[in-house]
Amino acid sequence: MPQITPKTTPIYQTSVFTFEDLNALELYFSEPGKSYMYTRYGNPNTEELAQEINKLEGGAGAVVTSSGMSGILAAVLSICKAGDHILCAEEIYGGSSTLLSQELTRLGIEVTYVPTADTYTLSSYVKPTTRLLLAETMSNPLLLVLDIEKLAKETRAHNIKLVIDNTFATPVLTKPLALGADMVIHSITKYISGHSDVTAGVVICKQSEDLQRVQKVMMVLGLNLSPFEGWLAVRGLKTLRLRMKQHSSNALEIASYLQQHPKVEKVWYPGLSAHPQHELAKQQGNGMFGGMLSFKIKDDTEAVNRFMQGLQHIPFAPSLAGVSTSISYPMGTSHRSLTPEQQQSMGITTGVIRLSVGIEEPEELLADLEQALAQV
Ligand SMILES: *Cc1c(COP(=O)(O)O)cnc(C)c1O
């Protein structure tokens, strides 16, 4: 057989690896990371993905998982046991709050949600059993921006771990570990893979003791990612920086356009100077503001339907961060299970639409939005 030296990593679609003899087996245990045994424990494709993401986030190492949700689960279970207490930002991804309040509570882990106004003053929420706080760099769908450095000072003062879901910002904008976070998680499903064809997650740790715990939870609970999904995500990750630049410049252009449109009542985008955390976002976001924005037309279901039906090129898809633009409807999807009072207090009303801005030519997107808004 000729010597094969592929430029890119092939897909190691195998569940197990073979050993020459007992010496090779001993080497596997004595030199971790030098060889592979079983794909649930580790595989070259998932390992490549973990290492590439870890480089971007600047951690001690990373563990990739089968989804963003299993990444959050691995992070929390690596730290908490029955009897422990978790703090969670009030504005959090719906799946995360369901995991914490409906499943982890069944395992004896207690959860308290910290209202947005109290984010940086945790004294009245911390108990002797509190182990961690979970929050997002930018919230969904209203793009509240978290001051990670300020929050990290507070969590350190209370001796609890800070776990940041950096899915919306990506390390191209913000690197939470450098700002004081202990762990970072991502839904790789979103920007990191970027093409709406992968479901995966990752946990990046600042400390190697944390990393070993996450690794163990991933292996023992079977939260591992498949080689093929790992390979696809590595492929997507190669263009993350380029994509984030285009997502961000497109979103800024669209947000500015929507802001002056007579049928649009409000726009939420950190890149607009009217956004309450614009200065923080600028400084924490490496000069970019990401590809997610929300806007409000009139609070009328029929108007929302006419807008959606009117769009020719932008589909309604309840996910985000792909190369092609899509819209979503928070009240009917991510925030469906909240009470009308909760929705109202967060500002999520009938007319609020979320836009995941892709990397198309901005003129195409503006034209589609223009003609759909005309039908509202
Ligand atoms: C999508 C998402 C998740 C969950 O990720 P999955 O890959 O769907 O499991 C977690 N956090 C945020 C902010 C997300 O957008």
Tab-separated table of C-alpha atoms and ligand atoms in Angstrom:
chain	number	residue	atom	x	y	z
A	1	MET	CA	0.000	0.000	0.000
A	2	PRO	CA	1.390	3.479	-0.851
A	3	GLN	CA	2.016	5.828	2.056
A	4	ILE	CA	-1.114	7.905	2.599
A	5	THR	CA	-0.776	11.418	4.011
A	6	PRO	CA	-4.156	13.138	3.771
A	7	LYS	CA	-4.279	16.922	4.135
A	8	THR	CA	-7.405	16.718	6.266
A	9	THR	CA	-8.230	14.191	8.972
A	10	PRO	CA	-10.170	11.219	7.586
A	11	ILE	CA	-13.306	10.042	9.363
A	12	TYR	CA	-12.425	7.324	11.854
A	13	GLN	CA	-15.800	5.629	11.658
A	14	THR	CA	-14.971	2.899	14.118
A	15	SER	CA	-16.357	2.088	17.540
A	16	VAL	CA	-13.153	0.446	18.781
A	17	PHE	CA	-9.390	0.428	18.157
A	18	THR	CA	-7.040	-2.553	18.145
A	19	PHE	CA	-3.871	-3.156	20.168
A	20	GLU	CA	-0.749	-4.917	18.951
A	21	ASP	CA	-0.006	-6.498	22.325
A	22	LEU	CA	-0.074	-5.893	26.075
A	23	ASN	CA	2.691	-3.278	25.778
A	24	ALA	CA	0.449	-1.205	23.518
A	25	LEU	CA	-2.371	-1.581	26.026
A	26	GLU	CA	-0.110	-0.406	28.851
A	27	LEU	CA	0.952	2.569	26.743
A	28	TYR	CA	-2.716	3.542	26.310
A	29	PHE	CA	-3.096	3.843	30.085
A	30	SER	CA	0.299	5.335	30.894
A	31	GLU	CA	0.271	7.987	28.160
A	32	PRO	CA	-3.271	9.359	27.932
A	33	GLY	CA	-4.118	11.053	24.639
A	34	LYS	CA	-1.428	9.164	22.671
A	35	SER	CA	-3.657	6.323	21.460
A	36	TYR	CA	-7.301	5.353	21.313
A	37	MET	CA	-9.248	2.418	22.729
A	38	TYR	CA	-12.984	2.899	22.364
A	39	THR	CA	-14.877	5.703	20.615
A	40	ARG	CA	-17.077	6.464	23.622
A	41	TYR	CA	-13.868	7.337	25.507
A	42	GLY	CA	-12.237	9.204	22.634
A	43	ASN	CA	-11.813	9.257	18.853
A	44	PRO	CA	-9.441	11.220	16.573
A	45	ASN	CA	-12.290	13.220	15.011
A	46	THR	CA	-13.905	14.314	18.254
A	47	GLU	CA	-10.482	14.921	19.786
A	48	GLU	CA	-9.484	17.191	16.889
A	49	LEU	CA	-12.693	19.178	17.369
A	50	ALA	CA	-12.113	19.502	21.127
A	51	GLN	CA	-8.529	20.673	20.623
A	52	GLU	CA	-9.421	23.245	17.971
A	53	ILE	CA	-12.188	24.752	20.119
A	54	ASN	CA	-9.961	24.714	23.179
A	55	LYS	CA	-7.323	26.690	21.265
A	56	LEU	CA	-9.886	29.374	20.465
A	57	GLU	CA	-11.283	29.568	24.003
A	58	GLY	CA	-7.873	29.348	25.667
A	59	GLY	CA	-8.651	26.591	28.190
A	60	ALA	CA	-6.800	23.694	29.777
A	61	GLY	CA	-8.771	21.393	27.487
A	62	ALA	CA	-12.234	20.633	26.104
A	63	VAL	CA	-14.669	17.731	25.939
A	64	VAL	CA	-17.100	17.452	23.041
A	65	THR	CA	-20.546	15.969	23.553
A	66	SER	CA	-23.539	14.707	21.568
A	67	SER	CA	-25.419	18.027	21.884
A	68	GLY	CA	-25.301	21.389	23.597
A	69	MET	CA	-27.708	19.969	26.184
A	70	SER	CA	-25.438	17.043	27.034
A	71	GLY	CA	-22.571	19.543	27.310
A	72	ILE	CA	-24.517	21.515	29.924
A	73	LEU	CA	-25.432	18.279	31.691
A	74	ALA	CA	-21.784	17.154	31.756
A	75	ALA	CA	-20.631	20.544	33.069
A	76	VAL	CA	-23.204	20.617	35.871
A	77	LEU	CA	-22.820	16.971	36.906
A	78	SER	CA	-19.034	17.302	36.943
A	79	ILE	CA	-19.434	19.818	39.763
A	80	CYS	CA	-22.736	19.069	41.528
A	81	LYS	CA	-24.186	16.170	43.478
A	82	ALA	CA	-27.480	15.648	45.323
A	83	GLY	CA	-27.921	18.344	47.976
A	84	ASP	CA	-26.006	20.972	46.022
A	85	HIS	CA	-27.497	24.244	44.835
A	86	ILE	CA	-27.185	25.974	41.447
A	87	LEU	CA	-27.769	29.588	40.504
A	88	CYS	CA	-28.969	30.338	37.016
A	89	ALA	CA	-29.520	33.603	35.161
A	90	GLU	CA	-33.217	34.251	34.679
A	91	GLU	CA	-32.812	34.862	30.946
A	92	ILE	CA	-31.466	31.514	29.808
A	93	TYR	CA	-32.000	29.095	26.920
A	94	GLY	CA	-35.318	27.246	27.436
A	95	GLY	CA	-33.705	23.796	27.271
A	96	SER	CA	-31.221	24.762	29.981
A	97	SER	CA	-33.931	25.916	32.359
A	98	THR	CA	-35.988	22.763	31.695
A	99	LEU	CA	-32.911	20.609	32.388
A	100	LEU	CA	-32.219	22.414	35.661
A	101	SER	CA	-35.714	22.885	37.026
A	102	GLN	CA	-37.448	19.728	35.778
A	103	GLU	CA	-34.732	17.064	35.642
A	104	LEU	CA	-31.795	17.966	37.894
A	105	THR	CA	-34.174	18.840	40.735
A	106	ARG	CA	-35.359	15.191	40.548
A	107	LEU	CA	-31.764	14.190	41.324
A	108	GLY	CA	-31.750	16.406	44.409
A	109	ILE	CA	-29.982	19.420	42.903
A	110	GLU	CA	-31.669	22.647	43.891
A	111	VAL	CA	-31.991	25.592	41.468
A	112	THR	CA	-32.586	29.309	42.021
A	113	TYR	CA	-33.043	31.782	39.184
A	114	VAL	CA	-31.342	35.122	39.677
A	115	PRO	CA	-33.375	38.057	38.340
A	116	THR	CA	-31.515	40.090	35.721
A	117	ALA	CA	-31.431	43.163	37.976
A	118	ASP	CA	-29.524	41.190	40.658
A	119	THR	CA	-26.978	39.508	38.355
A	120	TYR	CA	-23.934	41.145	39.953
A	121	THR	CA	-25.082	41.094	43.593
A	122	LEU	CA	-25.465	37.455	44.560
A	123	SER	CA	-25.209	37.634	48.376
A	124	SER	CA	-28.889	37.002	49.015
A	125	TYR	CA	-28.951	34.024	46.609
A	126	VAL	CA	-25.809	32.142	47.611
A	127	LYS	CA	-26.154	29.325	50.168
A	128	PRO	CA	-23.455	27.148	51.761
A	129	THR	CA	-24.381	24.450	49.210
A	130	THR	CA	-24.180	26.712	46.137
A	131	ARG	CA	-21.624	25.351	43.676
A	132	LEU	CA	-22.042	27.226	40.417
A	133	LEU	CA	-23.782	29.922	38.410
A	134	LEU	CA	-24.887	29.371	34.816
A	135	ALA	CA	-25.348	32.377	32.515
A	136	GLU	CA	-25.104	33.279	28.819
A	137	THR	CA	-22.776	35.810	27.172
A	138	MET	CA	-25.732	37.102	25.161
A	139	SER	CA	-29.290	36.150	25.974
A	140	ASN	CA	-31.972	34.798	23.683
A	141	PRO	CA	-33.989	36.444	22.160
A	142	LEU	CA	-33.427	39.946	23.578
A	143	LEU	CA	-29.610	39.998	23.380
A	144	LEU	CA	-28.911	41.130	26.903
A	145	VAL	CA	-25.111	41.262	27.220
A	146	LEU	CA	-23.467	39.868	30.337
A	147	ASP	CA	-20.468	41.631	31.896
A	148	ILE	CA	-18.452	38.455	32.421
A	149	GLU	CA	-15.514	40.074	34.164
A	150	LYS	CA	-17.788	41.778	36.697
A	151	LEU	CA	-19.782	38.606	37.294
A	152	ALA	CA	-16.593	36.525	37.676
A	153	LYS	CA	-15.434	38.843	40.489
A	154	GLU	CA	-18.736	38.221	42.237
A	155	THR	CA	-18.741	34.422	41.808
A	156	ARG	CA	-15.101	34.260	42.952
A	157	ALA	CA	-15.955	36.294	46.057
A	158	HIS	CA	-18.607	33.675	46.884
A	159	ASN	CA	-16.333	30.779	45.955
A	160	ILE	CA	-18.680	29.351	43.310
A	161	LYS	CA	-17.845	28.326	39.744
A	162	LEU	CA	-18.915	30.480	36.827
A	163	VAL	CA	-20.187	28.483	33.837
A	164	ILE	CA	-20.783	30.538	30.701
A	165	ASP	CA	-22.862	29.445	27.718
A	166	ASN	CA	-20.971	31.244	24.930
A	167	THR	CA	-23.082	29.872	22.048
A	168	PHE	CA	-24.355	33.246	20.775
A	169	ALA	CA	-21.045	35.105	20.978
A	170	THR	CA	-18.530	32.378	20.000
A	171	PRO	CA	-14.834	32.773	20.940
A	172	VAL	CA	-14.376	34.990	17.882
A	173	LEU	CA	-16.246	37.696	19.805
A	174	THR	CA	-15.726	36.793	23.466
A	175	LYS	CA	-13.414	34.464	25.392
A	176	PRO	CA	-15.072	34.015	28.811
A	177	LEU	CA	-12.180	32.061	30.409
A	178	ALA	CA	-9.864	35.045	29.957
A	179	LEU	CA	-12.507	37.194	31.683
A	180	GLY	CA	-12.621	34.928	34.729
A	181	ALA	CA	-15.115	32.160	33.906
A	182	ASP	CA	-14.292	28.602	35.044
A	183	MET	CA	-16.057	26.683	32.282
A	184	VAL	CA	-17.470	27.573	28.886
A	185	ILE	CA	-20.105	25.582	27.044
A	186	HIS	CA	-21.348	25.774	23.483
A	187	SER	CA	-24.052	24.311	21.413
A	188	ILE	CA	-21.721	23.415	18.495
A	189	THR	CA	-24.986	22.900	16.604
A	190	LYS	CA	-25.046	26.682	16.151
A	191	TYR	CA	-22.164	28.926	15.028
A	192	ILE	CA	-19.235	26.585	15.646
A	193	SER	CA	-20.417	24.055	13.070
A	194	GLY	CA	-22.428	26.780	11.347
A	195	HIS	CA	-24.171	24.929	8.520
A	196	SER	CA	-27.331	23.618	10.229
A	197	ASP	CA	-26.241	20.009	9.697
A	198	VAL	CA	-24.683	18.969	13.033
A	199	THR	CA	-25.954	18.461	16.591
A	200	ALA	CA	-23.090	18.678	19.084
A	201	GLY	CA	-21.835	20.404	22.212
A	202	VAL	CA	-18.611	21.193	24.047
A	203	VAL	CA	-17.346	22.045	27.529
A	204	ILE	CA	-14.065	23.961	27.808
A	205	CYS	CA	-12.414	24.094	31.251
A	206	LYS	CA	-9.910	26.506	32.712
A	207	GLN	CA	-8.616	24.002	35.289
A	208	SER	CA	-7.398	20.521	34.415
A	209	GLU	CA	-9.118	19.038	37.524
A	210	ASP	CA	-12.456	20.284	36.153
A	211	LEU	CA	-11.552	18.920	32.738
A	212	GLN	CA	-10.924	15.430	34.129
A	213	ARG	CA	-14.296	15.439	35.886
A	214	VAL	CA	-16.144	16.543	32.710
A	215	GLN	CA	-14.280	13.895	30.723
A	216	LYS	CA	-15.319	11.218	33.184
A	217	VAL	CA	-18.986	12.284	33.219
A	218	MET	CA	-19.018	12.327	29.400
A	219	MET	CA	-17.542	8.807	29.191
A	220	VAL	CA	-19.570	7.180	31.949
A	221	LEU	CA	-22.893	8.737	31.000
A	222	GLY	CA	-22.224	8.078	27.318
A	223	LEU	CA	-22.607	11.720	26.254
A	224	ASN	CA	-19.980	11.324	23.504
A	225	LEU	CA	-20.160	12.766	19.995
A	226	SER	CA	-20.005	10.544	16.905
A	227	PRO	CA	-16.890	10.647	14.660
A	228	PHE	CA	-18.859	11.843	11.619
A	229	GLU	CA	-20.494	14.727	13.491
A	230	GLY	CA	-17.078	15.599	14.916
A	231	TRP	CA	-15.588	15.630	11.426
A	232	LEU	CA	-18.387	17.841	10.058
A	233	ALA	CA	-18.017	20.272	12.954
A	234	VAL	CA	-14.229	20.505	12.421
A	235	ARG	CA	-14.930	21.377	8.789
A	236	GLY	CA	-17.389	24.079	9.836
A	237	LEU	CA	-15.096	25.465	12.512
A	238	LYS	CA	-12.404	26.261	9.925
A	239	THR	CA	-14.507	29.172	8.648
A	240	LEU	CA	-15.873	30.359	12.004
A	241	ARG	CA	-13.866	33.591	12.017
A	242	LEU	CA	-14.860	34.517	8.465
A	243	ARG	CA	-18.484	33.646	9.086
A	244	MET	CA	-18.709	35.643	12.328
A	245	LYS	CA	-17.396	38.746	10.556
A	246	GLN	CA	-20.048	38.460	7.856
A	247	HIS	CA	-22.843	37.474	10.298
A	248	SER	CA	-21.939	40.529	12.380
A	249	SER	CA	-21.676	43.063	9.568
A	250	ASN	CA	-24.909	41.794	7.970
A	251	ALA	CA	-26.762	41.908	11.283
A	252	LEU	CA	-25.590	45.451	11.992
A	253	GLU	CA	-26.771	46.565	8.569
A	254	ILE	CA	-30.159	44.881	9.001
A	255	ALA	CA	-30.609	46.161	12.566
A	256	SER	CA	-29.928	49.719	11.374
A	257	TYR	CA	-32.404	49.280	8.529
A	258	LEU	CA	-35.132	47.837	10.783
A	259	GLN	CA	-34.585	50.558	13.380
A	260	GLN	CA	-35.710	53.252	10.928
A	261	HIS	CA	-38.571	51.218	9.359
A	262	PRO	CA	-42.016	52.696	10.148
A	263	LYS	CA	-43.572	49.252	10.737
A	264	VAL	CA	-40.904	48.194	13.224
A	265	GLU	CA	-41.560	49.325	16.810
A	266	LYS	CA	-38.362	48.113	18.425
A	267	VAL	CA	-35.052	46.421	17.568
A	268	TRP	CA	-32.819	44.519	19.995
A	269	TYR	CA	-29.229	44.329	18.739
A	270	PRO	CA	-26.092	45.025	20.820
A	271	GLY	CA	-24.482	46.795	17.853
A	272	LEU	CA	-27.033	49.626	17.937
A	273	SER	CA	-26.001	52.583	20.080
A	274	ALA	CA	-29.522	52.523	21.589
A	275	HIS	CA	-28.875	49.056	23.065
A	276	PRO	CA	-28.498	49.361	26.879
A	277	GLN	CA	-25.200	47.419	26.917
A	278	HIS	CA	-23.789	48.742	23.654
A	279	GLU	CA	-20.512	49.955	25.183
A	280	LEU	CA	-19.963	46.696	27.079
A	281	ALA	CA	-20.790	44.677	23.953
A	282	LYS	CA	-18.307	46.701	21.930
A	283	GLN	CA	-15.513	46.146	24.402
A	284	GLN	CA	-16.320	42.505	25.183
A	285	GLY	CA	-17.149	41.530	21.588
A	286	ASN	CA	-13.880	42.276	19.803
A	287	GLY	CA	-15.645	45.004	17.806
A	288	MET	CA	-18.358	42.612	16.569
A	289	PHE	CA	-21.885	42.082	17.846
A	290	GLY	CA	-22.859	38.717	16.379
A	291	GLY	CA	-25.560	37.600	13.988
A	292	MET	CA	-28.607	37.453	16.255
A	293	LEU	CA	-31.192	40.216	16.529
A	294	SER	CA	-34.843	40.565	17.464
A	295	PHE	CA	-37.424	43.118	16.419
A	296	LYS	CA	-41.028	43.912	17.113
A	297	ILE	CA	-43.809	44.646	14.687
A	298	LYS	CA	-47.364	45.252	15.935
A	299	ASP	CA	-48.680	42.807	18.524
A	300	ASP	CA	-51.054	41.051	16.137
A	301	THR	CA	-50.793	37.365	15.194
A	302	GLU	CA	-52.196	38.032	11.716
A	303	ALA	CA	-49.549	40.678	11.050
A	304	VAL	CA	-46.813	38.221	12.115
A	305	ASN	CA	-48.271	35.540	9.834
A	306	ARG	CA	-48.470	37.928	6.880
A	307	PHE	CA	-44.827	38.884	7.447
A	308	MET	CA	-43.718	35.231	7.596
A	309	GLN	CA	-45.752	34.261	4.550
A	310	GLY	CA	-44.433	37.312	2.733
A	311	LEU	CA	-40.771	36.343	3.127
A	312	GLN	CA	-39.543	34.705	-0.099
A	313	HIS	CA	-36.026	33.645	0.887
A	314	ILE	CA	-35.947	33.658	4.684
A	315	PRO	CA	-37.596	30.566	6.200
A	316	PHE	CA	-39.104	30.187	9.647
A	317	ALA	CA	-36.851	27.663	11.415
A	318	PRO	CA	-36.707	27.429	15.205
A	319	SER	CA	-32.918	27.234	15.447
A	320	LEU	CA	-30.131	29.657	14.662
A	321	ALA	CA	-26.608	30.438	13.517
A	322	GLY	CA	-26.577	28.750	10.112
A	323	VAL	CA	-24.987	30.279	7.018
A	324	SER	CA	-28.436	31.090	5.638
A	325	THR	CA	-30.747	33.542	7.367
A	326	SER	CA	-33.824	32.304	9.214
A	327	ILE	CA	-36.449	33.751	11.492
A	328	SER	CA	-37.893	32.340	14.663
A	329	TYR	CA	-40.811	33.199	16.878
A	330	PRO	CA	-39.883	33.206	20.585
A	331	MET	CA	-43.452	33.306	21.920
A	332	GLY	CA	-44.387	30.165	19.970
A	333	THR	CA	-41.142	28.223	20.411
A	334	SER	CA	-38.358	28.959	22.945
A	335	HIS	CA	-40.577	30.921	25.354
A	336	ARG	CA	-43.787	29.001	24.787
A	337	SER	CA	-43.898	27.379	28.217
A	338	LEU	CA	-43.619	30.661	30.146
A	339	THR	CA	-46.773	32.168	31.631
A	340	PRO	CA	-48.230	35.224	29.838
A	341	GLU	CA	-47.076	37.321	32.845
A	342	GLN	CA	-43.486	36.049	32.510
A	343	GLN	CA	-43.530	36.665	28.751
A	344	GLN	CA	-44.877	40.168	29.282
A	345	SER	CA	-42.322	41.022	31.967
A	346	MET	CA	-39.466	39.869	29.724
A	347	GLY	CA	-40.848	41.897	26.817
A	348	ILE	CA	-41.669	38.884	24.665
A	349	THR	CA	-44.973	39.857	23.117
A	350	THR	CA	-46.959	38.721	20.050
A	351	GLY	CA	-45.056	40.979	17.648
A	352	VAL	CA	-41.513	39.934	18.631
A	353	ILE	CA	-39.617	38.116	15.863
A	354	ARG	CA	-36.051	36.820	16.089
A	355	LEU	CA	-33.725	36.926	13.132
A	356	SER	CA	-30.662	34.706	12.776
A	357	VAL	CA	-28.744	36.661	10.161
A	358	GLY	CA	-26.737	34.533	7.737
A	359	ILE	CA	-23.777	35.309	5.503
A	360	GLU	CA	-25.643	36.133	2.281
A	361	GLU	CA	-25.118	39.429	0.471
A	362	PRO	CA	-26.901	41.967	2.711
A	363	GLU	CA	-28.818	43.503	-0.240
A	364	GLU	CA	-30.665	40.206	-0.818
A	365	LEU	CA	-31.769	40.078	2.814
A	366	LEU	CA	-32.823	43.717	2.954
A	367	ALA	CA	-34.914	43.291	-0.211
A	368	ASP	CA	-36.737	40.268	1.210
A	369	LEU	CA	-37.421	42.000	4.537
A	370	GLU	CA	-38.579	45.153	2.725
A	371	GLN	CA	-41.208	43.388	0.637
A	372	ALA	CA	-42.428	41.240	3.565
A	373	LEU	CA	-42.776	44.271	5.871
A	374	ALA	CA	-44.824	45.953	3.162
A	375	GLN	CA	-47.415	43.204	3.646
A	376	VAL	CA	-47.762	43.790	7.397
B	1	LIG	C1	-29.310	25.550	21.094
B	1	LIG	C2	-28.763	26.015	22.387
B	1	LIG	C3	-28.465	25.114	23.410
B	1	LIG	C4	-28.733	23.624	23.279
B	1	LIG	O1	-27.943	23.051	22.292
B	1	LIG	P1	-28.368	21.729	21.459
B	1	LIG	O2	-27.213	21.544	20.553
B	1	LIG	O3	-29.659	22.022	20.786
B	1	LIG	O4	-28.519	20.631	22.449
B	1	LIG	C5	-27.921	25.614	24.579
B	1	LIG	N1	-27.700	26.930	24.743
B	1	LIG	C6	-27.983	27.827	23.785
B	1	LIG	C7	-27.726	29.276	24.028
B	1	LIG	C8	-28.527	27.409	22.573
B	1	LIG	O5	-28.833	28.303	21.631
